[in-house]
Coordinates of C-alpha atoms in Angstrom, one line a residue:
X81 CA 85.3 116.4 119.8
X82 CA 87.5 119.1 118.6
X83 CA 89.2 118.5 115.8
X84 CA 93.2 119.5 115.8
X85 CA 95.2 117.8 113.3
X86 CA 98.6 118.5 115.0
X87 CA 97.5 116.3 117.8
X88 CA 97.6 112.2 117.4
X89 CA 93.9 110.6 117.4
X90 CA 93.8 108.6 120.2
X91 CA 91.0 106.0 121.1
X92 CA 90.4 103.9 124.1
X93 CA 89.6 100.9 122.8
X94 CA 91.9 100.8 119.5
X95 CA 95.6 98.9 120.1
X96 CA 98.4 100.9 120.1
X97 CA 100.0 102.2 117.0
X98 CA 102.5 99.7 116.4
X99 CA 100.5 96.4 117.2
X100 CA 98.5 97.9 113.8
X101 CA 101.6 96.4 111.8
X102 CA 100.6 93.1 113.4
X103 CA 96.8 93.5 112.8
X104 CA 97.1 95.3 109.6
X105 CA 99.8 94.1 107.1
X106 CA 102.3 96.5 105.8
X107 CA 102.8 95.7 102.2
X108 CA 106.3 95.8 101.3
X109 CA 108.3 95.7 98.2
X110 CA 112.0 95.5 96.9
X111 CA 113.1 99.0 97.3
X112 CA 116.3 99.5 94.9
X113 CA 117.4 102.5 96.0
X114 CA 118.1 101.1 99.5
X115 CA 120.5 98.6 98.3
X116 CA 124.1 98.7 99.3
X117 CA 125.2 98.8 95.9
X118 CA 123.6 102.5 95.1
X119 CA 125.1 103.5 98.7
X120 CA 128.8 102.1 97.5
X121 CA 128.5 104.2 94.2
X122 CA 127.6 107.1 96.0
X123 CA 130.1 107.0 99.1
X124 CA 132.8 106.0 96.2
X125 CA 132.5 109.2 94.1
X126 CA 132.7 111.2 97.3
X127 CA 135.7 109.8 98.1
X128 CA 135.3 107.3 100.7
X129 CA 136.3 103.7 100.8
X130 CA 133.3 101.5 101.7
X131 CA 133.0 97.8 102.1
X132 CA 132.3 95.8 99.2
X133 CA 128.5 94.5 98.8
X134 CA 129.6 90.7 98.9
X135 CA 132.0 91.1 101.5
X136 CA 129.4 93.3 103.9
X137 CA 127.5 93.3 106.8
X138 CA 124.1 94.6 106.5
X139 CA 121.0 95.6 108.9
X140 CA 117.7 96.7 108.3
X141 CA 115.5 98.2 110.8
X142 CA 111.8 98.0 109.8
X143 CA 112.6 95.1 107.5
X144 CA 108.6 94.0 107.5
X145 CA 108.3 90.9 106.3
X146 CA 111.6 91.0 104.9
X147 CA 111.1 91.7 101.0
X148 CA 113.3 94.3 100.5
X149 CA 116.4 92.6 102.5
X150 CA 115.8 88.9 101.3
X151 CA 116.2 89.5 97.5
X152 CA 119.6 91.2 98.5
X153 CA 120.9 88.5 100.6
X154 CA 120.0 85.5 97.9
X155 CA 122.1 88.1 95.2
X156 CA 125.0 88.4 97.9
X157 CA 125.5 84.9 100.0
X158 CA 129.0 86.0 101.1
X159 CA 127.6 88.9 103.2
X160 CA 125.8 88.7 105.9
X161 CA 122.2 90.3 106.7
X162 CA 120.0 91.1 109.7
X163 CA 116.1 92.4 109.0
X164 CA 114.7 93.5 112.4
X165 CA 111.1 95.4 113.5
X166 CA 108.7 95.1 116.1
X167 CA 105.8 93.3 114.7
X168 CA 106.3 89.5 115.2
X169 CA 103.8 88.7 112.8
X170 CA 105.6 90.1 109.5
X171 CA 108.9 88.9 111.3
X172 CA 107.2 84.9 111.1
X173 CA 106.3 85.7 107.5
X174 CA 110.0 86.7 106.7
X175 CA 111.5 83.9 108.8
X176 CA 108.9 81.1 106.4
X177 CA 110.1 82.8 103.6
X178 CA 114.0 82.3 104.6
X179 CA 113.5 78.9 105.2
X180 CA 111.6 78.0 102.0
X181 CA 113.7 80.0 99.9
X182 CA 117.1 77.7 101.7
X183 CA 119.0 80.9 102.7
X184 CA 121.9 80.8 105.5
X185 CA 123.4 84.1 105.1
X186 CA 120.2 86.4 106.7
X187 CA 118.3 86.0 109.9
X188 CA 115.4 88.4 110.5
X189 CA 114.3 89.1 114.4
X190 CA 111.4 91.3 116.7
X191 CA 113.5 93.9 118.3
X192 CA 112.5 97.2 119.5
X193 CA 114.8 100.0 118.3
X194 CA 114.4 101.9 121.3
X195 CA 116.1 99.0 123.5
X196 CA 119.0 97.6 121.4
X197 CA 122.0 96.7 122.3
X198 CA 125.5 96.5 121.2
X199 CA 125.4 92.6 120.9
X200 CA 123.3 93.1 117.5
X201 CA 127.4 94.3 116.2
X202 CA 128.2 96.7 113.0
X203 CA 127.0 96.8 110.1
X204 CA 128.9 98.4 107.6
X205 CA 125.4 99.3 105.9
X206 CA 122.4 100.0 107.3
X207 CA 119.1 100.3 105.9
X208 CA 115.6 102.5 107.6
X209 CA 113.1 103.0 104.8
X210 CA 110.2 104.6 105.3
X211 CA 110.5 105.3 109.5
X212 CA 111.5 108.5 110.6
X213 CA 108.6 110.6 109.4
X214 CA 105.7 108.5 110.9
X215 CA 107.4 107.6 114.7
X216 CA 107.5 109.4 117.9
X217 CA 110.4 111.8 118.5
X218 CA 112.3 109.5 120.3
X219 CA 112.2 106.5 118.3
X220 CA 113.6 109.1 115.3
X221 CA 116.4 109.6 118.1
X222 CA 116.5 105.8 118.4
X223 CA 117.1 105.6 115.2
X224 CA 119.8 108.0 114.5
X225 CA 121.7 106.5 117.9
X226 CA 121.7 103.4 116.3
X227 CA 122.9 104.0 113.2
X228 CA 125.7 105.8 115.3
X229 CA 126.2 103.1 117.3
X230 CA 126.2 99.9 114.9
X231 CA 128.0 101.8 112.0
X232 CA 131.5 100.3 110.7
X233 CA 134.2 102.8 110.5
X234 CA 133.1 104.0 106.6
X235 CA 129.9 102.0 107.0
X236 CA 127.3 103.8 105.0
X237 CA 123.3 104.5 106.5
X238 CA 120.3 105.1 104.0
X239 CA 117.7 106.8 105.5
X240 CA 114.5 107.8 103.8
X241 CA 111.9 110.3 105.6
X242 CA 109.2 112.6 104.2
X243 CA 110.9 116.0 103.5
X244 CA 109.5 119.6 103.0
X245 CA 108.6 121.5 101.6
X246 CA 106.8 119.1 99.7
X247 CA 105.5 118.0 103.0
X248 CA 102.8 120.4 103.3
X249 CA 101.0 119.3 100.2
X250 CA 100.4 115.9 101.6
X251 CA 99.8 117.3 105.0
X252 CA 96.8 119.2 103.8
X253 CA 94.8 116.2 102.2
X254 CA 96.1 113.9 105.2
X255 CA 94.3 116.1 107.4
X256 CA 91.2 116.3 105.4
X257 CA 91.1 112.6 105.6
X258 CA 91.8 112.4 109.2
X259 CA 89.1 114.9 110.1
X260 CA 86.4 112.7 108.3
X261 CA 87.9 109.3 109.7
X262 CA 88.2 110.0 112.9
X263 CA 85.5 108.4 114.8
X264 CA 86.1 105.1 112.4
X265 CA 88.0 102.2 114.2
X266 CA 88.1 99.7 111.5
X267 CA 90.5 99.6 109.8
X268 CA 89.2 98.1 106.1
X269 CA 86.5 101.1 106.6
X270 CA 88.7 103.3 107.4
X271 CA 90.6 103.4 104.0
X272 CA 87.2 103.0 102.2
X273 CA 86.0 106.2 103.7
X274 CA 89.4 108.2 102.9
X275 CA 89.3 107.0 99.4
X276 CA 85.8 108.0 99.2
X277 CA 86.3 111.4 100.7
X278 CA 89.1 112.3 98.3
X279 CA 87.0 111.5 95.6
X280 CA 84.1 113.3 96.7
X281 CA 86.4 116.5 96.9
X282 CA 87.9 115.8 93.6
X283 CA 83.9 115.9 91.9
X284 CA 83.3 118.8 94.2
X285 CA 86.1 121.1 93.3
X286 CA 85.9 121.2 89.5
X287 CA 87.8 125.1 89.4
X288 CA 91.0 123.8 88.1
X289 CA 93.0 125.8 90.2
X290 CA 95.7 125.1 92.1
X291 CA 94.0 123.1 94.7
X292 CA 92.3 120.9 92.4
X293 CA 95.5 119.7 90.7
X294 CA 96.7 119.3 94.3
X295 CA 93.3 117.1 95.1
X296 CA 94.2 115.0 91.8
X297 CA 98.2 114.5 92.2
X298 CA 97.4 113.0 95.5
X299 CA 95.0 110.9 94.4
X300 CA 97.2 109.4 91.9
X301 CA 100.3 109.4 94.0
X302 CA 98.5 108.1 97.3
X303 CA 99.5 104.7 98.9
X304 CA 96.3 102.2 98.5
X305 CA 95.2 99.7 100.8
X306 CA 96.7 98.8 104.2
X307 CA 99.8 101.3 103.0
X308 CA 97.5 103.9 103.5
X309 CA 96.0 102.8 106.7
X310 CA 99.5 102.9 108.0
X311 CA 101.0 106.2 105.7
X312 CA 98.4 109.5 105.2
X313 CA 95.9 107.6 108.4
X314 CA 98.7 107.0 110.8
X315 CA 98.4 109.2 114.1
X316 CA 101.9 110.4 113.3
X317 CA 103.2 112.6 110.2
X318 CA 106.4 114.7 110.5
X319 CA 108.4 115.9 107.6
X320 CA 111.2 117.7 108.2
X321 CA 113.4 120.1 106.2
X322 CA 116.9 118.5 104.9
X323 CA 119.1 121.0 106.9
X324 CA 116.6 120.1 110.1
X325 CA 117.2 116.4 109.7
X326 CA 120.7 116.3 108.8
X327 CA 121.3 118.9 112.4
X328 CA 119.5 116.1 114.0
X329 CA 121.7 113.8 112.7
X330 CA 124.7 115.6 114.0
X331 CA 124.0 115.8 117.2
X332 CA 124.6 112.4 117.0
X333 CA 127.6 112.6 115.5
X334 CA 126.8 111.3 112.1
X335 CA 128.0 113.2 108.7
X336 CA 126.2 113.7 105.5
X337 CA 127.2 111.4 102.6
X338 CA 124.6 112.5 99.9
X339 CA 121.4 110.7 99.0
X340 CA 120.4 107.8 97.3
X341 CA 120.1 109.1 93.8
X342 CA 122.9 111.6 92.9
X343 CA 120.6 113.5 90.7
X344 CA 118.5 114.9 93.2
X345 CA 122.2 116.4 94.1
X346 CA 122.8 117.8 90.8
X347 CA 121.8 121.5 89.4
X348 CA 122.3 119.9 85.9
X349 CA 118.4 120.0 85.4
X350 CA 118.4 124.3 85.5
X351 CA 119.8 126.6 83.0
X352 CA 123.5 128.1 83.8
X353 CA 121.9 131.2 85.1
X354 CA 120.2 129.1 88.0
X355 CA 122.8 127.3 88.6
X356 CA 125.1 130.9 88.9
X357 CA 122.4 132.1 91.1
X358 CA 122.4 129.0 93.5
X359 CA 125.9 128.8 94.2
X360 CA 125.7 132.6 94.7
X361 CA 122.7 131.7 97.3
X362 CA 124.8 128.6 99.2
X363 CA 127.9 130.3 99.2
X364 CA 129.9 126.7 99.1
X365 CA 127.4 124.9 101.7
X366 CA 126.1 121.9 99.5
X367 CA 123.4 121.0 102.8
X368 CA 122.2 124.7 102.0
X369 CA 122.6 124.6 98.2
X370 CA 120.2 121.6 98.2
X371 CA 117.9 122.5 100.2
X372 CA 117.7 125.7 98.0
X373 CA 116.8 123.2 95.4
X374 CA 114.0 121.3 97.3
X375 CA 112.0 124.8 97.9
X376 CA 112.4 125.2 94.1
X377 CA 110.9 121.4 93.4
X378 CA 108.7 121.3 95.9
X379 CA 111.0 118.4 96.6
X380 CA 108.3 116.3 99.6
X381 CA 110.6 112.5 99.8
X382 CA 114.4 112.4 100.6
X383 CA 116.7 109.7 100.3
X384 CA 119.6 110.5 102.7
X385 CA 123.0 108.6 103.2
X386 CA 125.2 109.2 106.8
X387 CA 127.9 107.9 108.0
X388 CA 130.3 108.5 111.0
X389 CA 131.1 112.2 111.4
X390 CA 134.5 111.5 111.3
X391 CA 134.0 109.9 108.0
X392 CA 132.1 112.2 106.2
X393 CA 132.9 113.3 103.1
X394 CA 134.2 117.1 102.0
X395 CA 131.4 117.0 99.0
X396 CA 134.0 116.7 96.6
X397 CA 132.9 114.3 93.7
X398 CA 136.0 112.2 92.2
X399 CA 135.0 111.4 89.1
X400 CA 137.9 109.1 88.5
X401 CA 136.6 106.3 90.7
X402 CA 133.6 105.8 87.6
X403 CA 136.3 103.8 86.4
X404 CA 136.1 100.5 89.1
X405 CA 132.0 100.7 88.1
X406 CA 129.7 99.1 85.7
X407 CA 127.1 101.5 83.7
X408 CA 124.0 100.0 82.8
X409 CA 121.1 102.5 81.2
X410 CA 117.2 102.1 80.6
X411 CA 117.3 104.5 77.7
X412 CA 115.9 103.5 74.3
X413 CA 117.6 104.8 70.7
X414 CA 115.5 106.7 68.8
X415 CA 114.9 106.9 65.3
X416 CA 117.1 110.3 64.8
X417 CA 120.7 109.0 64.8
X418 CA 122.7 109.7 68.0
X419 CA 119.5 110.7 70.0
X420 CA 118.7 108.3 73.1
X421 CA 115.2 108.5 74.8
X422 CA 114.4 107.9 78.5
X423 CA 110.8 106.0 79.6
X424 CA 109.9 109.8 80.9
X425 CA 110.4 110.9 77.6
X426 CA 113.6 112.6 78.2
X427 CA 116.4 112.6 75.4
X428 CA 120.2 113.4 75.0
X429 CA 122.0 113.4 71.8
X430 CA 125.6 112.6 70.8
X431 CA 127.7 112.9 67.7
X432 CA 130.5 110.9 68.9
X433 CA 130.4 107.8 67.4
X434 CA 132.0 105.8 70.2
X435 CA 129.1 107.0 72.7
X436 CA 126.6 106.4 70.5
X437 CA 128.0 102.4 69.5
X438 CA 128.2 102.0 73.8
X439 CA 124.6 103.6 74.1
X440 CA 122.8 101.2 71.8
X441 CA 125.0 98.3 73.3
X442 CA 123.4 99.3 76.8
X443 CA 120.5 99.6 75.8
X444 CA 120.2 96.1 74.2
X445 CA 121.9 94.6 77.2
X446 CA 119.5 96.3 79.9
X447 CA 118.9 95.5 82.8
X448 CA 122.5 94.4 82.1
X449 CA 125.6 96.1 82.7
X450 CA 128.6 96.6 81.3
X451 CA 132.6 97.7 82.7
X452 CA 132.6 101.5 82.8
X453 CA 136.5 100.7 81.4
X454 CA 134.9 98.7 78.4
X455 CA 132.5 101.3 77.5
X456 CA 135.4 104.2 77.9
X457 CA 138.5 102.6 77.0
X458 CA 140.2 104.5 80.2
X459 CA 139.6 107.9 77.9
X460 CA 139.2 110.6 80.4
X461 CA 137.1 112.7 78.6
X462 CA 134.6 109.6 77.9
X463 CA 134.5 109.2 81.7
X464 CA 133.8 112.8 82.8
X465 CA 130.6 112.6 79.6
X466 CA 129.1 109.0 81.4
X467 CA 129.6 110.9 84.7
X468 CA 127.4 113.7 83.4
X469 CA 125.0 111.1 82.3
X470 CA 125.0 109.7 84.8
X471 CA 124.3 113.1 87.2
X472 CA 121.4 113.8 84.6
X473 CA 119.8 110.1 86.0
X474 CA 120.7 109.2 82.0
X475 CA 122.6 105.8 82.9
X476 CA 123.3 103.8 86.5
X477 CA 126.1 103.0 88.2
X478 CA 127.1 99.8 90.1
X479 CA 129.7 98.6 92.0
X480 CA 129.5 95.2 90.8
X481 CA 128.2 93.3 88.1
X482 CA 124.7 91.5 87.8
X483 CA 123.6 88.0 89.5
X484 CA 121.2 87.6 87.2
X485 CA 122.0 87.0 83.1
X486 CA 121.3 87.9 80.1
X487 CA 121.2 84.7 78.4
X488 CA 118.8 82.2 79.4
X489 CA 121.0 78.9 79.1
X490 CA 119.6 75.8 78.5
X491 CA 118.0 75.0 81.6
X492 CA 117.1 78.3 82.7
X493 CA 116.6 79.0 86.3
X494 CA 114.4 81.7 87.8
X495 CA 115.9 83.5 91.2
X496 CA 114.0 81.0 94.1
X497 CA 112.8 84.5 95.8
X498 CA 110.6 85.0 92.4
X499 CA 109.4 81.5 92.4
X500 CA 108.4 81.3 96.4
X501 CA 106.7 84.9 96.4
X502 CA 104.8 83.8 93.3
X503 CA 103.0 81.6 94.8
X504 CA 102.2 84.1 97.9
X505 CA 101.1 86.8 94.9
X506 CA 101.2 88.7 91.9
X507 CA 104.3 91.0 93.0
X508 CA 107.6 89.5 92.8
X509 CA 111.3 91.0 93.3
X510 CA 113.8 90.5 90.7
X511 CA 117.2 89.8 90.8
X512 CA 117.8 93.8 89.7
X513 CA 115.8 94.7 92.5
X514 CA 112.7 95.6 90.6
X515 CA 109.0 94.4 91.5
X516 CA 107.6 92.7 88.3
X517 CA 104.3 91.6 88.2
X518 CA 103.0 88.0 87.2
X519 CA 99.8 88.9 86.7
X520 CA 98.2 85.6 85.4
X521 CA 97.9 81.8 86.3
X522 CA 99.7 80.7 83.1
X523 CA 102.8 83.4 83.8
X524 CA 103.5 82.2 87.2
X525 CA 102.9 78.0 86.3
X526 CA 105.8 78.9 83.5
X527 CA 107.8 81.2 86.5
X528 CA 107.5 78.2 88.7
X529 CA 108.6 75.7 86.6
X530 CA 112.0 77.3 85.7
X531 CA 114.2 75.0 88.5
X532 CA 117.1 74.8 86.5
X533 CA 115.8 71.1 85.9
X534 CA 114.1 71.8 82.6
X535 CA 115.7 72.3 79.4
X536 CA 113.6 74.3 76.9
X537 CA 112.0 71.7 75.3
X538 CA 110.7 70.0 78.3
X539 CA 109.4 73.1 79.1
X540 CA 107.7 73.5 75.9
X541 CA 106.2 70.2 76.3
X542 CA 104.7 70.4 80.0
X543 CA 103.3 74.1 78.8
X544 CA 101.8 72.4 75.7
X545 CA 103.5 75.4 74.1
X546 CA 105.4 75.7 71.3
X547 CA 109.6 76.1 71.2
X548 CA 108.9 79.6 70.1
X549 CA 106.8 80.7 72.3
X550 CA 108.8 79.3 75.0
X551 CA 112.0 81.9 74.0
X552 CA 109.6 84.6 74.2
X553 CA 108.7 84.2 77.7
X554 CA 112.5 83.4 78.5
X555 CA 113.6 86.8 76.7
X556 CA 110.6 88.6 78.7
X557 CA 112.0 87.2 82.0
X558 CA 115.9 87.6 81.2
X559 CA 114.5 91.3 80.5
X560 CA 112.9 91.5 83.7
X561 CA 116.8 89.9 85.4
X562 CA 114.5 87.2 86.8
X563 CA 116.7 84.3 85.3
X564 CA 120.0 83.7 88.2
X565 CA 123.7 82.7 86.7

């Protein structure tokens, strides 16, 4: 058997491709940049009026088992949501967890994408994580037809697809684990043998070169598990530049929006002279502009919002519609006064007292939010500096405030998503759209016990805990936007 890793593996006597999703679990996790919310920020600042969140229709293809859509349709029960994928088996999983959790406003259903119709309606968001790099051609054609077809006038799609090229990194240990799997049909040895190889290699290339540090950034950033199986060992991998996907896109007459997170738009990161030299290169074309910028990052994942060509946007940002948002931030004060630290270590600084009183205030609050008006006052300037921040990925905006609070009331209640996946395991999606993990016995007892039919104290006494340590837990989960309104 030759070995050609541009051709898919095939074996007689192994299912097809996508009955593995039924045989092998996919495991699947809230994914906030998919939410509608991040696509209504975005679509607002370039101009264009989309629906709001509560008020929305929304479809996901590929949903899994549904825990990415779910938490969003518990936050939003006004709207309405529709999961779909081909597996049946994740698509009962979903459905149990629907029903358990008493939702009304979301139905989940098998469909092929290749064979829907226009019955399924419009959506005026649409959601395909993690699809278009590893299908066949013409289910990535299915897939951009759709979102064609079942868009709202203004509705917004998110599309996510392995981009190059960062690509070719991956591509290259991908292959290597291919070539030594490829007479394996088992799936749980299968991963065990491309975990093993890449660790074998890693031992075996000690040169510290360029290769190596390939060998161990792979390693640390590789999917585990089953998301493996179905990621680096699937029979198909086919990143794409941005300018080829978004011509692909066209010819089915969809239009660029911008992507998911606004600073992978943004030539803030690079010194003036970059930036000078960039526009110089793109000559005004902000799809060729960025993908000027993914050769210089190495950029391998995009994030990509479409709509309706005659919808799209002309790329101009109007920073004036920051004022309808809320800002919430995930940056820390440090100990030098004015200076503001992100988790990545990244810091800003600001004399103005104003800023620096809203900052801290945010940063107490988080995952909270606040009214982009109550942090500005309507001061123009102030607007155009939390625009900049927000461009440099320093602070979040939202269309909408939180469903989760800040306080945790005297019978506080935990989001019923958190409580039912709980008890199915140790990963469980907040109401910020986060994964937090309850990682102990005594954690997720205390997680499921908060009903909204406890006050604190009876908490405190069926946890043989005391009062105090009680608070701590609740501060830790308000924190975590666990606890509803």
């Amino acid at each position: 058997m030759v070995f050609d890793p541009l051709e898919p593996l095939i074996f007689d006597d192994v299912p097809a491709a996508m009955n593995f999703y039924d045989n092998v679990p996919y495991p699947t996790f809230v994914q906030e940049q998919t939410h509608p919310d991040r696509m209504h920020v975005i679509a607002s600042l370039f101009g264009m009026a989309p629906k709001a969140v509560d008020e929305a229709r929304v479809l996901e293809i590929g949903c899994g088992d549904g825990n990415n859509i779910i938490p969003i349709a518990y936050c939003h029960s006004r709207s309405k949501f529709i999961g779909i994928d081909i597996a049946e088996q994740p698509i009962d999983r979903g459905r149990e967890a629907i029903r358990n959790i008493g939702l009304g406003n979301i139905q989940l259903e098998v469909r092929d994408l290749t064979k829907l119709d226009r019955e399924l309606g419009q959506f005026d968001y649409i959601i395909a994580h993690g699809i278009y790099a590893w299908v066949p051609e013409q289910v990535r054609d299915a897939l951009l037809g759709v979102c064609r077809e079942h868009l709202q006038a203004g509705g917004i799609a998110y599309i996510s697809y392995n981009a190059l090229p960062g690509g070719h990194a991956r591509r290259i240990i991908r292959d290597f684990m291919l070539f030594h799997t490829r007479s394996i049909h088992d799936p749980d040895e299968k991963i065990r043998e491309a975990e093993g190889i890449l660790d074998f290699a890693i031992e075996s290339t000690p040169r510290e070169d360029y290769y190596d540090k390939l060998l161990e950034h792979r390693q640390k950033t590789m999917p585990e598990g089953t998301a493996l199986f179905h990621d680096d060992l699937n029979d198909i991998y086919e990143p794409v530049y941005a300018e080829q996907f978004l011509d692909q896109a066209a010819k089915h007459d969809l239009g660029y929006v911008g992507e998911a997170d606004f600073f992978e738009m943004s030539d803030a990161m690079y010194p003036q002279t970059v930036r000078e030299r960039l526009n110089q290169l793109s000559r005004g074309d902000r799809i060729r502009k960025e993908q000027y910028m993914d050769f210089l990052s190495g950029r391998g994942f995009r994030q990509t919002l479409v709509c309706r060509k005659e919808d799209a946007p002309d790329g101009t940002v109007h920073v004036e519609r920051v004022r309808s948002f809320y800002v919430s931030t995930t940056m820390a004060p440090t100990e030098v006064e004015g200076e503001f630290t992100t988790k990545s270590g990244r810091k800003i600084k600001t004399n103005h007292p104003v800023v620096v009183e809203k900052l801290k205030q945010l940063c107490d609050l988080w995952p909270g939010s606040l009214p982009v008006q109550e942090v500005t006052g309507g001061d123009a300037l102030l607007e155009k500096y939390l625009f900049q921040l927000y461009s440099a990925n320093f602070v979040q905006f939202h269309s909408h405030g939180p469903c989760f609070t800040t306080q945790p009331g005297e019978r506080p209640e935990a989001s019923a998503v958190a409580r039912y996946q709980a008890i199915q395991g140790e990963f469980v999606a907040t109401l910020a759209q986060h994964a937090a993990h309850i990682d102990t016995d005594i954690a997720r007892k205390f997680l499921l016990k908060l009903d909204g039919t406890r006050t604190r104290e009876e908490l405190a006494e069926e946890m043989e805990k005391p009062l105090e340590i009680i608070d701590e837990n609740l501060r830790r989960l308000v924190k975590l936007g666990l606890l509803r309104r």
